[in-house]
Amino acid sequence: MDFDKVYAPVYKGTKDFDQHQVRMTNATGFGASADDYAERGIDLNEELVRNKPATFFLRVTGNAMTGAGINDGDIVIVDRSLKVQSGKIVIAVLDGEMLIRRYEKTFNRMRLLPETEKLAPIDIDPGCETFGIWGVVTYVIHGV
Amino acid sequence: MYALVDCNSFYCSCERLFRPDLESRPVVVLSNNDGCVIARSDEAKQIGVPMGAPFFQYRDLIESNQVAVFSSNYNLYGDLSMRVMDTLRGMVGESNVEVYSVDEAFLDMGQNFDGKIAGSLKERVEQWTGIKVSVGAAPTKVLCKVANRLAKKHKEATGCSLVLRDEADIRQALEETEVGDLWGIGYRYAEKLRQLGITTGWKLACMPGEWVRKNLGGVTGLRIHRELHGEACIPFKDPLENKKMISTTRMFGKPVTLKNEIREAVATYTARAAEKLRRQQGAAGSVEVFLVAESGGKFSYHPVKSALSARLPKATMLTHELSRYTLALADALFESGPRYLKAGVILSDLVPDERVQGNLFTAKSREGDRYLMEALDNINFSQRDEKVKFGASGLTKAWKMRQDCKSKRHTTRWKELAIVR
């Protein structure tokens, strides 16, 4: 897109921190050299939320995607800024409902595929006005 | 070139984002306490629900048309507003965005701005945040408002984005704009101008500057006039400007007659205002408390406002110091008899906290209090819902405002995430 050339993106995602957030190790003597290697601890947001304003968390109900490791009650992280590609797991909007399915697009048809035996794939009529892609699922948070 | 990016029926769009079933249904959002309509989707406008309509008066119209009704959910709107603004900041640079209100922002776009960029701005905000916006771009802020209004008015023709660059475009746009719809022209001035036959923005722009200065409130009017001619006069504001006054005011859920409940409410609002005050690292030198009571007949609405204010011996940001004064004011204001509808606390004479000058007669060191406030704010910020509060705020809060149809806080609470199947 032309836009990207005109304005350099300055959005830093969630990696927006400064040097003062790195703590001192507070040791003297031999241990003080640890200060040279002090860095920021691991922050889940940094890895899981790549684009903060476009990232949403949603709760999954039902077993439509158990085959993909997404179970009833799990939380999915959804990035709305990503381009939809065939084969991605998406949040789709169909007839006013939000569905989590795998999106499949071949040259002449679109389908929403569940990852369970119990549900059937949904064929999408290309002219369907009540269909849309809400966002692309990037991670699933699953308690063990 | 400036651009004004304005979200289309913002509160309704927020409600729709997690409710795709409402996409073509009319939606309205009610004010605090479910009093009147403060936001309408296009469909709701079409069936004739006016802005500010008292809910009870339009209940039949709303129900018979299956309008989806929501209490205002500021947690959700605030979060989505931040996302929209962050998206814009990411595109044009942080210093080029002036957040004008919860749903509009001015962008400083430099010279290479055209319809294509306006289109990509719009597209990206919509894709990333799910909120539809309109873009109006022009050489000045007043003209941006004009462009934005027209973009929204003619959604199909403009695709919700309109750039006014040439004089011919600007002229055409101004000819289409009623003088009262111009930014900065209030109701009174609009009436006066119409009587003089100056009905459109263009006619006003054609008046000589000297006339405008004499008849439209001096420099202010002249600035608007110059802006109409494409000369930028209204500066781009520093987005981090601190507030000069902080107020917290709410309607009660039902009329309140007990002194105790008034005190609870005033203490609660004081705590809330003080928290906002500390967030901008300020201290308040004056406090004001006001109460609004019902009056007159049962079927008329003529609220009576009474207010008292006090100057503090020393500016402070401590909740317990502030509430000592606000509660005393509340006691002085309260009369038994009237049914109170609303109360409010206003903090003013704000100064930066570091600069608070000592007072000979209050020698006590306040470091401890400061830590207390910090701890309080930190707990309430992370745990939310006023986890820790002063006893004066009350526990039951029978007077709390009504919000019967509030949607979930999908973007700010783990327990309230939207569901997918």
mmCIF file with all atom_site columns, N, CA, C and O in Angstrom, chain A residues 53 56, chain B residues 7 10-11 14 17 73-89 97 99-105 125 129 131 133 411:
data_model
loop_
_atom_site.group_PDB
_atom_site.id
_atom_site.type_symbol
_atom_site.label_atom_id
_atom_site.label_alt_id
_atom_site.label_comp_id
_atom_site.label_asym_id
_atom_site.label_entity_id
_atom_site.label_seq_id
_atom_site.pdbx_PDB_ins_code
_atom_site.Cartn_x
_atom_site.Cartn_y
_atom_site.Cartn_z
_atom_site.occupancy
_atom_site.B_iso_or_equiv
_atom_site.pdbx_formal_charge
_atom_site.auth_seq_id
_atom_site.auth_comp_id
_atom_site.auth_asym_id
_atom_site.auth_atom_id
_atom_site.pdbx_PDB_model_num
ATOM 1   N N  . PRO A 1 53  ? -3.588  -2.178  19.240 1.00 0.00 ? 53  PRO A N  1
ATOM 2   C CA . PRO A 1 53  ? -4.933  -1.639  18.975 1.00 0.00 ? 53  PRO A CA 1
ATOM 3   C C  . PRO A 1 53  ? -5.822  -2.589  18.181 1.00 0.00 ? 53  PRO A C  1
ATOM 4   O O  . PRO A 1 53  ? -7.037  -2.428  18.174 1.00 0.00 ? 53  PRO A O  1
ATOM 5   N N  . PHE A 1 56  ? -7.730  -8.475  20.037 1.00 0.00 ? 56  PHE A N  1
ATOM 6   C CA . PHE A 1 56  ? -8.863  -8.690  20.931 1.00 0.00 ? 56  PHE A CA 1
ATOM 7   C C  . PHE A 1 56  ? -8.794  -10.103 21.517 1.00 0.00 ? 56  PHE A C  1
ATOM 8   O O  . PHE A 1 56  ? -8.210  -10.990 20.916 1.00 0.00 ? 56  PHE A O  1
ATOM 9   N N  . CYS B 2 7   ? -15.506 9.167   14.299 1.00 0.00 ? 7   CYS B N  1
ATOM 10  C CA . CYS B 2 7   ? -16.143 7.845   14.262 1.00 0.00 ? 7   CYS B CA 1
ATOM 11  C C  . CYS B 2 7   ? -17.634 7.992   13.990 1.00 0.00 ? 7   CYS B C  1
ATOM 12  O O  . CYS B 2 7   ? -18.289 8.870   14.546 1.00 0.00 ? 7   CYS B O  1
ATOM 13  N N  . PHE B 2 10  ? -20.372 6.661   17.141 1.00 0.00 ? 10  PHE B N  1
ATOM 14  C CA . PHE B 2 10  ? -19.322 5.902   17.822 1.00 0.00 ? 10  PHE B CA 1
ATOM 15  C C  . PHE B 2 10  ? -19.853 4.894   18.849 1.00 0.00 ? 10  PHE B C  1
ATOM 16  O O  . PHE B 2 10  ? -19.532 3.714   18.786 1.00 0.00 ? 10  PHE B O  1
ATOM 17  N N  . TYR B 2 11  ? -20.684 5.359   19.790 1.00 0.00 ? 11  TYR B N  1
ATOM 18  C CA . TYR B 2 11  ? -21.127 4.436   20.843 1.00 0.00 ? 11  TYR B CA 1
ATOM 19  C C  . TYR B 2 11  ? -21.890 3.255   20.246 1.00 0.00 ? 11  TYR B C  1
ATOM 20  O O  . TYR B 2 11  ? -21.736 2.118   20.689 1.00 0.00 ? 11  TYR B O  1
ATOM 21  N N  . CYS B 2 14  ? -19.500 0.786   18.725 1.00 0.00 ? 14  CYS B N  1
ATOM 22  C CA . CYS B 2 14  ? -18.842 -0.018  19.749 1.00 0.00 ? 14  CYS B CA 1
ATOM 23  C C  . CYS B 2 14  ? -19.741 -1.180  20.165 1.00 0.00 ? 14  CYS B C  1
ATOM 24  O O  . CYS B 2 14  ? -19.294 -2.305  20.312 1.00 0.00 ? 14  CYS B O  1
ATOM 25  N N  . LEU B 2 17  ? -19.805 -3.926  17.504 1.00 0.00 ? 17  LEU B N  1
ATOM 26  C CA . LEU B 2 17  ? -18.589 -4.657  17.176 1.00 0.00 ? 17  LEU B CA 1
ATOM 27  C C  . LEU B 2 17  ? -18.654 -6.103  17.654 1.00 0.00 ? 17  LEU B C  1
ATOM 28  O O  . LEU B 2 17  ? -18.233 -7.020  16.956 1.00 0.00 ? 17  LEU B O  1
ATOM 29  N N  . ASN B 2 73  ? -21.760 2.250   28.234 1.00 0.00 ? 73  ASN B N  1
ATOM 30  C CA . ASN B 2 73  ? -20.719 1.361   28.733 1.00 0.00 ? 73  ASN B CA 1
ATOM 31  C C  . ASN B 2 73  ? -19.381 2.037   28.459 1.00 0.00 ? 73  ASN B C  1
ATOM 32  O O  . ASN B 2 73  ? -18.705 1.745   27.470 1.00 0.00 ? 73  ASN B O  1
ATOM 33  N N  . TYR B 2 74  ? -19.011 2.992   29.340 1.00 0.00 ? 74  TYR B N  1
ATOM 34  C CA . TYR B 2 74  ? -17.839 3.813   29.047 1.00 0.00 ? 74  TYR B CA 1
ATOM 35  C C  . TYR B 2 74  ? -16.531 3.044   29.096 1.00 0.00 ? 74  TYR B C  1
ATOM 36  O O  . TYR B 2 74  ? -15.544 3.455   28.498 1.00 0.00 ? 74  TYR B O  1
ATOM 37  N N  . ASN B 2 75  ? -16.528 1.892   29.793 1.00 0.00 ? 75  ASN B N  1
ATOM 38  C CA . ASN B 2 75  ? -15.312 1.086   29.783 1.00 0.00 ? 75  ASN B CA 1
ATOM 39  C C  . ASN B 2 75  ? -15.011 0.621   28.359 1.00 0.00 ? 75  ASN B C  1
ATOM 40  O O  . ASN B 2 75  ? -13.885 0.677   27.889 1.00 0.00 ? 75  ASN B O  1
ATOM 41  N N  . LEU B 2 76  ? -16.063 0.153   27.696 1.00 0.00 ? 76  LEU B N  1
ATOM 42  C CA . LEU B 2 76  ? -15.907 -0.330  26.327 1.00 0.00 ? 76  LEU B CA 1
ATOM 43  C C  . LEU B 2 76  ? -15.580 0.815   25.366 1.00 0.00 ? 76  LEU B C  1
ATOM 44  O O  . LEU B 2 76  ? -14.635 0.727   24.578 1.00 0.00 ? 76  LEU B O  1
ATOM 45  N N  . TYR B 2 77  ? -16.322 1.914   25.471 1.00 0.00 ? 77  TYR B N  1
ATOM 46  C CA . TYR B 2 77  ? -16.107 3.013   24.524 1.00 0.00 ? 77  TYR B CA 1
ATOM 47  C C  . TYR B 2 77  ? -14.714 3.617   24.702 1.00 0.00 ? 77  TYR B C  1
ATOM 48  O O  . TYR B 2 77  ? -14.054 3.949   23.735 1.00 0.00 ? 77  TYR B O  1
ATOM 49  N N  . GLY B 2 78  ? -14.298 3.734   25.961 1.00 0.00 ? 78  GLY B N  1
ATOM 50  C CA . GLY B 2 78  ? -12.983 4.311   26.235 1.00 0.00 ? 78  GLY B CA 1
ATOM 51  C C  . GLY B 2 78  ? -11.881 3.465   25.638 1.00 0.00 ? 78  GLY B C  1
ATOM 52  O O  . GLY B 2 78  ? -10.952 3.972   25.022 1.00 0.00 ? 78  GLY B O  1
ATOM 53  N N  . ASP B 2 79  ? -11.996 2.150   25.798 1.00 0.00 ? 79  ASP B N  1
ATOM 54  C CA . ASP B 2 79  ? -10.963 1.261   25.273 1.00 0.00 ? 79  ASP B CA 1
ATOM 55  C C  . ASP B 2 79  ? -10.923 1.321   23.749 1.00 0.00 ? 79  ASP B C  1
ATOM 56  O O  . ASP B 2 79  ? -9.855  1.415   23.152 1.00 0.00 ? 79  ASP B O  1
ATOM 57  N N  . LEU B 2 80  ? -12.082 1.291   23.118 1.00 0.00 ? 80  LEU B N  1
ATOM 58  C CA . LEU B 2 80  ? -12.096 1.315   21.654 1.00 0.00 ? 80  LEU B CA 1
ATOM 59  C C  . LEU B 2 80  ? -11.629 2.664   21.132 1.00 0.00 ? 80  LEU B C  1
ATOM 60  O O  . LEU B 2 80  ? -10.961 2.740   20.103 1.00 0.00 ? 80  LEU B O  1
ATOM 61  N N  . SER B 2 81  ? -11.956 3.724   21.860 1.00 0.00 ? 81  SER B N  1
ATOM 62  C CA . SER B 2 81  ? -11.488 5.046   21.469 1.00 0.00 ? 81  SER B CA 1
ATOM 63  C C  . SER B 2 81  ? -9.956  5.075   21.475 1.00 0.00 ? 81  SER B C  1
ATOM 64  O O  . SER B 2 81  ? -9.324  5.568   20.540 1.00 0.00 ? 81  SER B O  1
ATOM 65  N N  . MET B 2 82  ? -9.367  4.490   22.518 1.00 0.00 ? 82  MET B N  1
ATOM 66  C CA . MET B 2 82  ? -7.907  4.463   22.593 1.00 0.00 ? 82  MET B CA 1
ATOM 67  C C  . MET B 2 82  ? -7.310  3.675   21.429 1.00 0.00 ? 82  MET B C  1
ATOM 68  O O  . MET B 2 82  ? -6.276  4.039   20.891 1.00 0.00 ? 82  MET B O  1
ATOM 69  N N  . ARG B 2 83  ? -7.983  2.600   21.058 1.00 0.00 ? 83  ARG B N  1
ATOM 70  C CA . ARG B 2 83  ? -7.492  1.807   19.929 1.00 0.00 ? 83  ARG B CA 1
ATOM 71  C C  . ARG B 2 83  ? -7.530  2.609   18.635 1.00 0.00 ? 83  ARG B C  1
ATOM 72  O O  . ARG B 2 83  ? -6.587  2.585   17.839 1.00 0.00 ? 83  ARG B O  1
ATOM 73  N N  . VAL B 2 84  ? -8.625  3.340   18.429 1.00 0.00 ? 84  VAL B N  1
ATOM 74  C CA . VAL B 2 84  ? -8.731  4.157   17.218 1.00 0.00 ? 84  VAL B CA 1
ATOM 75  C C  . VAL B 2 84  ? -7.605  5.197   17.200 1.00 0.00 ? 84  VAL B C  1
ATOM 76  O O  . VAL B 2 84  ? -6.904  5.356   16.201 1.00 0.00 ? 84  VAL B O  1
ATOM 77  N N  . MET B 2 85  ? -7.403  5.866   18.347 1.00 0.00 ? 85  MET B N  1
ATOM 78  C CA . MET B 2 85  ? -6.386  6.914   18.408 1.00 0.00 ? 85  MET B CA 1
ATOM 79  C C  . MET B 2 85  ? -4.983  6.320   18.227 1.00 0.00 ? 85  MET B C  1
ATOM 80  O O  . MET B 2 85  ? -4.142  6.901   17.551 1.00 0.00 ? 85  MET B O  1
ATOM 81  N N  . ASP B 2 86  ? -4.748  5.147   18.831 1.00 0.00 ? 86  ASP B N  1
ATOM 82  C CA . ASP B 2 86  ? -3.440  4.506   18.678 1.00 0.00 ? 86  ASP B CA 1
ATOM 83  C C  . ASP B 2 86  ? -3.177  4.123   17.222 1.00 0.00 ? 86  ASP B C  1
ATOM 84  O O  . ASP B 2 86  ? -2.057  4.252   16.730 1.00 0.00 ? 86  ASP B O  1
ATOM 85  N N  . THR B 2 87  ? -4.199  3.646   16.558 1.00 0.00 ? 87  THR B N  1
ATOM 86  C CA . THR B 2 87  ? -4.048  3.297   15.145 1.00 0.00 ? 87  THR B CA 1
ATOM 87  C C  . THR B 2 87  ? -3.667  4.536   14.347 1.00 0.00 ? 87  THR B C  1
ATOM 88  O O  . THR B 2 87  ? -2.753  4.496   13.518 1.00 0.00 ? 87  THR B O  1
ATOM 89  N N  . LEU B 2 88  ? -4.347  5.649   14.623 1.00 0.00 ? 88  LEU B N  1
ATOM 90  C CA . LEU B 2 88  ? -4.039  6.887   13.907 1.00 0.00 ? 88  LEU B CA 1
ATOM 91  C C  . LEU B 2 88  ? -2.626  7.359   14.221 1.00 0.00 ? 88  LEU B C  1
ATOM 92  O O  . LEU B 2 88  ? -1.879  7.766   13.332 1.00 0.00 ? 88  LEU B O  1
ATOM 93  N N  . ARG B 2 89  ? -2.244  7.266   15.506 1.00 0.00 ? 89  ARG B N  1
ATOM 94  C CA . ARG B 2 89  ? -0.900  7.698   15.896 1.00 0.00 ? 89  ARG B CA 1
ATOM 95  C C  . ARG B 2 89  ? 0.149   6.866   15.172 1.00 0.00 ? 89  ARG B C  1
ATOM 96  O O  . ARG B 2 89  ? 1.168   7.375   14.727 1.00 0.00 ? 89  ARG B O  1
ATOM 97  N N  . VAL B 2 97  ? -1.229  13.893  16.030 1.00 0.00 ? 97  VAL B N  1
ATOM 98  C CA . VAL B 2 97  ? -2.616  13.564  16.342 1.00 0.00 ? 97  VAL B CA 1
ATOM 99  C C  . VAL B 2 97  ? -3.068  14.407  17.526 1.00 0.00 ? 97  VAL B C  1
ATOM 100 O O  . VAL B 2 97  ? -2.419  14.409  18.568 1.00 0.00 ? 97  VAL B O  1
ATOM 101 N N  . VAL B 2 99  ? -6.160  14.527  19.899 1.00 0.00 ? 99  VAL B N  1
ATOM 102 C CA . VAL B 2 99  ? -7.428  13.893  20.259 1.00 0.00 ? 99  VAL B CA 1
ATOM 103 C C  . VAL B 2 99  ? -8.387  14.988  20.689 1.00 0.00 ? 99  VAL B C  1
ATOM 104 O O  . VAL B 2 99  ? -8.160  15.664  21.682 1.00 0.00 ? 99  VAL B O  1
ATOM 105 N N  . TYR B 2 100 ? -9.445  15.165  19.917 1.00 0.00 ? 100 TYR B N  1
ATOM 106 C CA . TYR B 2 100 ? -10.344 16.274  20.191 1.00 0.00 ? 100 TYR B CA 1
ATOM 107 C C  . TYR B 2 100 ? -11.477 15.859  21.118 1.00 0.00 ? 100 TYR B C  1
ATOM 108 O O  . TYR B 2 100 ? -11.924 16.628  21.952 1.00 0.00 ? 100 TYR B O  1
ATOM 109 N N  . SER B 2 101 ? -11.936 14.639  20.967 1.00 0.00 ? 101 SER B N  1
ATOM 110 C CA . SER B 2 101 ? -12.926 14.109  21.898 1.00 0.00 ? 101 SER B CA 1
ATOM 111 C C  . SER B 2 101 ? -12.830 12.594  21.838 1.00 0.00 ? 101 SER B C  1
ATOM 112 O O  . SER B 2 101 ? -11.967 12.063  21.150 1.00 0.00 ? 101 SER B O  1
ATOM 113 N N  . VAL B 2 102 ? -13.730 11.923  22.550 1.00 0.00 ? 102 VAL B N  1
ATOM 114 C CA . VAL B 2 102 ? -13.624 10.471  22.609 1.00 0.00 ? 102 VAL B CA 1
ATOM 115 C C  . VAL B 2 102 ? -13.696 9.851   21.210 1.00 0.00 ? 102 VAL B C  1
ATOM 116 O O  . VAL B 2 102 ? -13.071 8.832   20.940 1.00 0.00 ? 102 VAL B O  1
ATOM 117 N N  . ASP B 2 103 ? -14.398 10.499  20.295 1.00 0.00 ? 103 ASP B N  1
ATOM 118 C CA . ASP B 2 103 ? -14.548 9.876   18.975 1.00 0.00 ? 103 ASP B CA 1
ATOM 119 C C  . ASP B 2 103 ? -14.057 10.726  17.814 1.00 0.00 ? 103 ASP B C  1
ATOM 120 O O  . ASP B 2 103 ? -14.362 10.451  16.678 1.00 0.00 ? 103 ASP B O  1
ATOM 121 N N  . GLU B 2 104 ? -13.303 11.778  18.082 1.00 0.00 ? 104 GLU B N  1
ATOM 122 C CA . GLU B 2 104 ? -12.745 12.521  16.954 1.00 0.00 ? 104 GLU B CA 1
ATOM 123 C C  . GLU B 2 104 ? -11.325 12.999  17.229 1.00 0.00 ? 104 GLU B C  1
ATOM 124 O O  . GLU B 2 104 ? -10.955 13.263  18.374 1.00 0.00 ? 104 GLU B O  1
ATOM 125 N N  . ALA B 2 105 ? -10.558 13.076  16.169 1.00 0.00 ? 105 ALA B N  1
ATOM 126 C CA . ALA B 2 105 ? -9.182  13.531  16.296 1.00 0.00 ? 105 ALA B CA 1
ATOM 127 C C  . ALA B 2 105 ? -8.804  14.346  15.072 1.00 0.00 ? 105 ALA B C  1
ATOM 128 O O  . ALA B 2 105 ? -9.229  14.040  13.956 1.00 0.00 ? 105 ALA B O  1
ATOM 129 N N  . VAL B 2 125 ? -8.290  2.054   10.045 1.00 0.00 ? 125 VAL B N  1
ATOM 130 C CA . VAL B 2 125 ? -8.958  2.149   11.350 1.00 0.00 ? 125 VAL B CA 1
ATOM 131 C C  . VAL B 2 125 ? -10.104 1.138   11.406 1.00 0.00 ? 125 VAL B C  1
ATOM 132 O O  . VAL B 2 125 ? -10.298 0.438   12.391 1.00 0.00 ? 125 VAL B O  1
ATOM 133 N N  . THR B 2 129 ? -9.741  -1.807  14.133 1.00 0.00 ? 129 THR B N  1
ATOM 134 C CA . THR B 2 129 ? -10.531 -1.645  15.351 1.00 0.00 ? 129 THR B CA 1
ATOM 135 C C  . THR B 2 129 ? -12.001 -2.010  15.168 1.00 0.00 ? 129 THR B C  1
ATOM 136 O O  . THR B 2 129 ? -12.722 -2.168  16.143 1.00 0.00 ? 129 THR B O  1
ATOM 137 N N  . ILE B 2 131 ? -14.174 -0.062  13.961 1.00 0.00 ? 131 ILE B N  1
ATOM 138 C CA . ILE B 2 131 ? -14.982 1.148   14.089 1.00 0.00 ? 131 ILE B CA 1
ATOM 139 C C  . ILE B 2 131 ? -14.927 1.918   12.768 1.00 0.00 ? 131 ILE B C  1
ATOM 140 O O  . ILE B 2 131 ? -13.848 2.228   12.263 1.00 0.00 ? 131 ILE B O  1
ATOM 141 N N  . VAL B 2 133 ? -15.147 5.093   10.420 1.00 0.00 ? 133 VAL B N  1
ATOM 142 C CA . VAL B 2 133 ? -14.871 6.511   10.618 1.00 0.00 ? 133 VAL B CA 1
ATOM 143 C C  . VAL B 2 133 ? -15.132 7.299   9.337  1.00 0.00 ? 133 VAL B C  1
ATOM 144 O O  . VAL B 2 133 ? -15.184 6.726   8.250  1.00 0.00 ? 133 VAL B O  1
ATOM 145 N N  . THR B 2 411 ? -13.608 -5.681  26.347 1.00 0.00 ? 411 THR B N  1
ATOM 146 C CA . THR B 2 411 ? -12.191 -5.448  26.064 1.00 0.00 ? 411 THR B CA 1
ATOM 147 C C  . THR B 2 411 ? -11.385 -5.132  27.307 1.00 0.00 ? 411 THR B C  1
ATOM 148 O O  . THR B 2 411 ? -10.177 -4.951  27.222 1.00 0.00 ? 411 THR B O  1
#
